[in-house]
CSV table of C-alpha atoms in Angstrom, one decimal:
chain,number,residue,atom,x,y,z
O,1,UNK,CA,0.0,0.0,0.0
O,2,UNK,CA,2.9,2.5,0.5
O,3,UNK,CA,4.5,1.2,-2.6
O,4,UNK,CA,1.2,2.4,-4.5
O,5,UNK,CA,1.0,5.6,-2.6
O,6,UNK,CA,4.0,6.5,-3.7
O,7,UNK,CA,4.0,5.7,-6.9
O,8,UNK,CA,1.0,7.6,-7.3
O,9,UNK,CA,1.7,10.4,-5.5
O,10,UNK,CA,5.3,10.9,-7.6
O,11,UNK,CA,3.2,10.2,-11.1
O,12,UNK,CA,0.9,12.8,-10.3
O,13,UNK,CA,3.9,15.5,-9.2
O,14,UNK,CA,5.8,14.8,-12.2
O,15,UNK,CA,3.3,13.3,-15.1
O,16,UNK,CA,3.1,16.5,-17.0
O,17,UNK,CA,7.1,17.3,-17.5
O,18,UNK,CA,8.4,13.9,-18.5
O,19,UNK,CA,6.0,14.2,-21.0
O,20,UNK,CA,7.2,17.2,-22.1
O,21,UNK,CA,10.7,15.7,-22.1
O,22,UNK,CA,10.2,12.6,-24.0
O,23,UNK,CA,8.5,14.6,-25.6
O,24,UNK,CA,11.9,17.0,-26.7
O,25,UNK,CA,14.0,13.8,-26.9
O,26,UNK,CA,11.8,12.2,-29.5
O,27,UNK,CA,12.9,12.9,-33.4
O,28,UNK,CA,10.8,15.1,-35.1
O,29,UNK,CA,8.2,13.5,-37.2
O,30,UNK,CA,7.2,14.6,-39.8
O,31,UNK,CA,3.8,17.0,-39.8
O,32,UNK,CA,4.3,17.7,-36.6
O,33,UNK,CA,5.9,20.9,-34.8
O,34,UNK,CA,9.0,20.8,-32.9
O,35,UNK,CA,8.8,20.9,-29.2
O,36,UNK,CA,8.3,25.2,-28.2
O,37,UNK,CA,11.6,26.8,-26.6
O,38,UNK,CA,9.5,26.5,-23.0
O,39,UNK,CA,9.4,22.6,-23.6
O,40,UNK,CA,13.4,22.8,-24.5
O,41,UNK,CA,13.9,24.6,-21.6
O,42,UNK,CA,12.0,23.1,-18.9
O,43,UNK,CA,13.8,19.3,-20.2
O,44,UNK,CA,17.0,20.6,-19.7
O,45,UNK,CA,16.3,22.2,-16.4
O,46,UNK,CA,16.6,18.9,-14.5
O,47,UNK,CA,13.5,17.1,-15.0
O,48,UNK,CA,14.6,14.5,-16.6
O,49,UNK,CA,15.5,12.4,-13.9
O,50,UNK,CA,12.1,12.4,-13.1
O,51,UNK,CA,11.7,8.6,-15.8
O,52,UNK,CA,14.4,7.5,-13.4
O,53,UNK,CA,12.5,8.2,-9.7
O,54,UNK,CA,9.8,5.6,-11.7
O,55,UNK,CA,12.5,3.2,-12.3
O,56,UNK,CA,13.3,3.0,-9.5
O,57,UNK,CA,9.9,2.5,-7.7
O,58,UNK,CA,8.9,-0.4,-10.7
O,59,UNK,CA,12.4,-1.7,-8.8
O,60,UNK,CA,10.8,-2.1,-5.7
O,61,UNK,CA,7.6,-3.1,-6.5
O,62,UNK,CA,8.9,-6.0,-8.6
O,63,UNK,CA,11.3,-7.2,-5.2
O,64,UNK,CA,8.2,-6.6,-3.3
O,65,UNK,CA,5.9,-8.8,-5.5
O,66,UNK,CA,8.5,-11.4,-5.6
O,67,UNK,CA,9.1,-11.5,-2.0
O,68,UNK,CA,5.4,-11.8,-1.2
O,69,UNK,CA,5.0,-14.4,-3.5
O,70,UNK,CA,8.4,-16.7,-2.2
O,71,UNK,CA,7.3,-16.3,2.1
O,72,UNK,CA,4.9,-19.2,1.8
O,73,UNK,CA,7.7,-21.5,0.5
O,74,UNK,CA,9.4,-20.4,3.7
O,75,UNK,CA,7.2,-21.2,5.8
O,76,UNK,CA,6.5,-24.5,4.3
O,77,UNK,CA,7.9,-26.7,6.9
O,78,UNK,CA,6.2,-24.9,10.0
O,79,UNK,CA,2.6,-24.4,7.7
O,80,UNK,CA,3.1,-28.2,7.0
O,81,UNK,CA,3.5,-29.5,10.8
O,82,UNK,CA,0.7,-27.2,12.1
O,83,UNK,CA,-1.6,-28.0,9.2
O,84,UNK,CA,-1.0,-31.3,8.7
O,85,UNK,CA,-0.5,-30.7,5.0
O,86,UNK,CA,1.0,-33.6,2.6
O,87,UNK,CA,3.1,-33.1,-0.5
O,88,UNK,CA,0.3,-33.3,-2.5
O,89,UNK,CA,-1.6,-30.2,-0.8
O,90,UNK,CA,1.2,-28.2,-0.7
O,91,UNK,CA,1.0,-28.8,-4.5
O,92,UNK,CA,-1.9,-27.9,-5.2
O,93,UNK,CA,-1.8,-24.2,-3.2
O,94,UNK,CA,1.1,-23.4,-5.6
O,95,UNK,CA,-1.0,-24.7,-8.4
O,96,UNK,CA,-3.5,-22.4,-7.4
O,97,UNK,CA,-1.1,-19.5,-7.7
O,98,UNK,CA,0.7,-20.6,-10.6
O,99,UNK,CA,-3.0,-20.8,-12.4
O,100,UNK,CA,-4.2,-17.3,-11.0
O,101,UNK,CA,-1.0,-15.5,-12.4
O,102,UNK,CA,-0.8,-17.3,-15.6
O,103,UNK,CA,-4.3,-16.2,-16.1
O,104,UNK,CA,-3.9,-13.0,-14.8
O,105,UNK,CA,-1.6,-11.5,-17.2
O,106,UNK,CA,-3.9,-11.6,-20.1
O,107,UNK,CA,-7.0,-9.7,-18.3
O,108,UNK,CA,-4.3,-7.3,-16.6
O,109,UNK,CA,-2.8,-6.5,-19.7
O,110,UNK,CA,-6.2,-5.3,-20.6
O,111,UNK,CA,-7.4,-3.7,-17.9
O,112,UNK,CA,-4.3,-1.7,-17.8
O,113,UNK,CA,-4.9,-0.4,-21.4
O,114,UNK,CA,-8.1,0.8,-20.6
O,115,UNK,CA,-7.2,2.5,-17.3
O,116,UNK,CA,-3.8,3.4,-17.5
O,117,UNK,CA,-0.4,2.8,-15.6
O,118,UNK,CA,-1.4,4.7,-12.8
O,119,UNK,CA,-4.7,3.5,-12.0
O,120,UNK,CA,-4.2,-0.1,-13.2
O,121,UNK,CA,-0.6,-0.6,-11.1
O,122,UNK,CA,-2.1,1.2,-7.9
O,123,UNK,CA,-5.2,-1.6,-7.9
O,124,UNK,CA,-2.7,-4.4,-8.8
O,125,UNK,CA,-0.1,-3.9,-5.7
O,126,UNK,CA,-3.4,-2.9,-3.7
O,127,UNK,CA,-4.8,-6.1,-4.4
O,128,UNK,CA,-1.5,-8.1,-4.3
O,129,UNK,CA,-1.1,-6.5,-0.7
O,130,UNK,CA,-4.2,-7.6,0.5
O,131,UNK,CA,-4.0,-10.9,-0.4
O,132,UNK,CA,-0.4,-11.2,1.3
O,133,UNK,CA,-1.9,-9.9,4.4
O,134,UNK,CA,-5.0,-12.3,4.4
O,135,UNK,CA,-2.5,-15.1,4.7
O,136,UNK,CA,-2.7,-14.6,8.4
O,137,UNK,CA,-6.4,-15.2,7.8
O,138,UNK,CA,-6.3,-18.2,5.5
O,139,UNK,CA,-8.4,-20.2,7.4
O,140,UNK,CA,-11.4,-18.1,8.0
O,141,UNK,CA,-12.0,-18.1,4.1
O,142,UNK,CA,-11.8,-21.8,4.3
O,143,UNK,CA,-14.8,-22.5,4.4
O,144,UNK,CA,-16.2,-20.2,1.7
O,145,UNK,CA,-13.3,-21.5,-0.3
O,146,UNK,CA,-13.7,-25.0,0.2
O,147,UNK,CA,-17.9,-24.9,-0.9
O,148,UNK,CA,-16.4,-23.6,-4.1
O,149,UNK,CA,-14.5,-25.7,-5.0
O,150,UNK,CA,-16.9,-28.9,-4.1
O,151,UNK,CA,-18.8,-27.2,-6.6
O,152,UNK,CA,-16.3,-28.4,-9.3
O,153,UNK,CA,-15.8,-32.0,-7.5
O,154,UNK,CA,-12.8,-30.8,-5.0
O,155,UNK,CA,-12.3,-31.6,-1.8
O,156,UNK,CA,-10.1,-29.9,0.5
O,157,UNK,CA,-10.0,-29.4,4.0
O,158,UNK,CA,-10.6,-25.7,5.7
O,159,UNK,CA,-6.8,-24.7,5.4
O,160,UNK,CA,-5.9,-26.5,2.4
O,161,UNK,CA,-9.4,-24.5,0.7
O,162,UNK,CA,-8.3,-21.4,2.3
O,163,UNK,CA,-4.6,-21.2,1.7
O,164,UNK,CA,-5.9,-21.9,-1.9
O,165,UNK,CA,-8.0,-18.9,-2.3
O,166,UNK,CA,-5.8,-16.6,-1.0
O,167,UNK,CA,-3.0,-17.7,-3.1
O,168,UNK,CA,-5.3,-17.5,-6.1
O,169,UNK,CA,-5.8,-13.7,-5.2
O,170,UNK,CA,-2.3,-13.0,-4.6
O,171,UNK,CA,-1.7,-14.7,-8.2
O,172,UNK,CA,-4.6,-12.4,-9.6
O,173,UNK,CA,-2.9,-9.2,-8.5
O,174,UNK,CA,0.7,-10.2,-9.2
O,175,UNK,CA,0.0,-10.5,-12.5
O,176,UNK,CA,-0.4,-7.1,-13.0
O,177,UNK,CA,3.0,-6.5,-12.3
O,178,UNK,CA,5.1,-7.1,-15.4
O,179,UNK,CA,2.4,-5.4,-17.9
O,180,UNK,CA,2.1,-2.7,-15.6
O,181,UNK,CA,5.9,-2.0,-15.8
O,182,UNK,CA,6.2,-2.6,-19.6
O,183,UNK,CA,3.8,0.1,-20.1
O,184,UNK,CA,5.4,2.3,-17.5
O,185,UNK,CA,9.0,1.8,-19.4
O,186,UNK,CA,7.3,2.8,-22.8
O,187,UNK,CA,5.4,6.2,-21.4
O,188,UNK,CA,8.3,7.5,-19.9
O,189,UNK,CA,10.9,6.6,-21.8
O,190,UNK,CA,12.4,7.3,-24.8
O,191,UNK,CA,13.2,4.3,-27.1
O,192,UNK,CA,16.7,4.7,-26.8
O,193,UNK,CA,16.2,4.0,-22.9
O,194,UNK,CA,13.9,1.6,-22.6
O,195,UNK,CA,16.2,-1.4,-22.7
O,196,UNK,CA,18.3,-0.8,-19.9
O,197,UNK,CA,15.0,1.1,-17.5
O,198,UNK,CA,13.5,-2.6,-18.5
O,199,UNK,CA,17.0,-4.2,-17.4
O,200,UNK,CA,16.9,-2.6,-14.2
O,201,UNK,CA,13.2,-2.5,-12.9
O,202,UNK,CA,13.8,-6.7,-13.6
O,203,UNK,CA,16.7,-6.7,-11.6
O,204,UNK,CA,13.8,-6.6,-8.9
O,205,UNK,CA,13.0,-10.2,-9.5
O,206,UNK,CA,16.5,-11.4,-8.9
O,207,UNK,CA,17.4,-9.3,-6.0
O,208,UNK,CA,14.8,-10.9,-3.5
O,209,UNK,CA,16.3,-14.4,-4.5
O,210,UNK,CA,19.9,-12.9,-3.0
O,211,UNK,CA,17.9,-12.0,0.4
O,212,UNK,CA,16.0,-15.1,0.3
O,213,UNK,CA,19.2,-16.9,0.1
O,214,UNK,CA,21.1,-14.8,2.5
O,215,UNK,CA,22.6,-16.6,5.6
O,216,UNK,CA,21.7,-14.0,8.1
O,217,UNK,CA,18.1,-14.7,6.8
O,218,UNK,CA,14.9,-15.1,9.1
O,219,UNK,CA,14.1,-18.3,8.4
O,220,UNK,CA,18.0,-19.8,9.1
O,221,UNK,CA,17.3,-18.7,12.9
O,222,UNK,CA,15.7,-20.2,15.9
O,223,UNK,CA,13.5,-18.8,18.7
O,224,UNK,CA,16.3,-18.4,20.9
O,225,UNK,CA,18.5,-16.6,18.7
O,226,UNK,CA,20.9,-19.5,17.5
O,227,UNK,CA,21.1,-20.3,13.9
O,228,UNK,CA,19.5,-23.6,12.4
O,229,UNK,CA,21.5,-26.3,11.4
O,230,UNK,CA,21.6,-26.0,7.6
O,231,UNK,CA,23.7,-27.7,5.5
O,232,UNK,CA,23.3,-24.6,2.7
O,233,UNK,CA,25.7,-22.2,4.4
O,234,UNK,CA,26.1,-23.5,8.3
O,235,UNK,CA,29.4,-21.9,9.2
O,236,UNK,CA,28.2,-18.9,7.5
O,237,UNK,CA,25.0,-18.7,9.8
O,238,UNK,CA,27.2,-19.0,12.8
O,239,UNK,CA,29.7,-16.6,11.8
O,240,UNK,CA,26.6,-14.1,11.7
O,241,UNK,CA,25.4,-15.2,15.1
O,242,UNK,CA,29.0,-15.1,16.7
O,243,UNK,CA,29.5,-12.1,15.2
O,244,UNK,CA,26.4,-10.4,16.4
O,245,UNK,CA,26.7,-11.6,20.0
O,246,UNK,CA,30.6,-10.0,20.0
O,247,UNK,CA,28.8,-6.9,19.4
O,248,UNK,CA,26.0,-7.1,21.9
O,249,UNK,CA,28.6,-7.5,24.6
């Protein structure tokens, strides 16, 4: 929700003079006018790093919607043992995701044209959001979720159904993500630029897997503040947990 926020409240600000700038840095075609000496002027007063503040906020959006999407894999192994899920559960609440997203990106592509960048990404990582915060509330939808889905022949029990629908959701939303940057790339950028703004808003996707994998990571520490046995990076994990301790004393 703060991601949106911002993106909409820096779109707003600074809509009118990046147009005016891609506007300048586009050739001159022909039948139309050049670009008035106020236009000249106000791109080479500064604005133009304006396209950049975007790319850097489809940056974080596409980390955060990659992060949202990778917690439930973390917490596998504790949702498993409190659940009671089997393999073939768990399978079937990616599938759910996996469906949603795949899916997704043809209506979102759509929607987007009709709405625009700034309307269409706001409801995507509003909606993306919410379904990473009902996660904590899986299992109240369960029911709902699960009558649904007997509809079809399916069967699943309350947390299975629920963990489904929200994952669903999540995949719904999240697949607004990469049309809604594509778009963004080729409004505010010239064509010149769009190949590396594209290169760098993707990083995004890459730079959650370096946190994810990180040894210092949540999920490669206990309750009491010792780090899990893992046989990815153990002596790594310790060396952050000695090292921390030498500086608490």
């Amino acid at each position: 929700a703060i991601a949106s926020l911002r993106f909409i409240g820096e779109t707003r600000r600074f809509e009118e003079h990046a147009v005016t700038t891609i506007v300048s840095q586009e050739p001159r075609r022909e039948g139309l006018q050049s670009p008035s000496p106020q236009i000249s002027k106000s791109s080479n007063s500064g604005v133009t790093y304006v396209r950049w503040i975007i790319c850097g906020l489809l940056f974080f959006a596409a980390t955060i919607n990659y992060i949202d999407r990778q917690v439930i894999g973390i917490l596998k192994p504790t949702l498993a043992t409190q659940f009671g899920w089997s393999e073939l559960d768990y399978a079937d609440i990616v599938l759910a995701f996996q469906l949603a997203y795949a899916v997704g990106f043809i209506f979102a592509g759509r929607f987007l044209d009709r709405v625009g960048t700034r309307v269409g990404f706001s409801v995507a990582i509003i909606i993306w959001s919410l379904a990473a915060i009902g996660h904590a509330e899986a299992t109240a939808f369960g029911p709902f979720a699960g009558a649904v889905l007997s509809m079809v022949g399916l069967g699943y029990s309350t947390s299975v159904a629920g963990f489904m629908f929200m994952r669903f959701l999540l995949g719904i939303g999240e697949s607004g993500n990469f049309p809604a940057a594509i778009k963004t790339v080729a409004e505010w950028f010239p064509r010149r630029e769009r190949a590396l703004a594209t290169g760098i808003f993707n990083a995004g996707t890459k730079s959650e897997r370096s946190w994810r994998r990180s040894p210092c990571h949540g999920s490669r520490w206990r309750s009491d503040g010792r780090p899990r046995s893992s046989p990815q990076a153990p002596s790594a994990s310790r060396g952050c947990w000695r090292g921390g301790s030498s500086i608490g004393r």
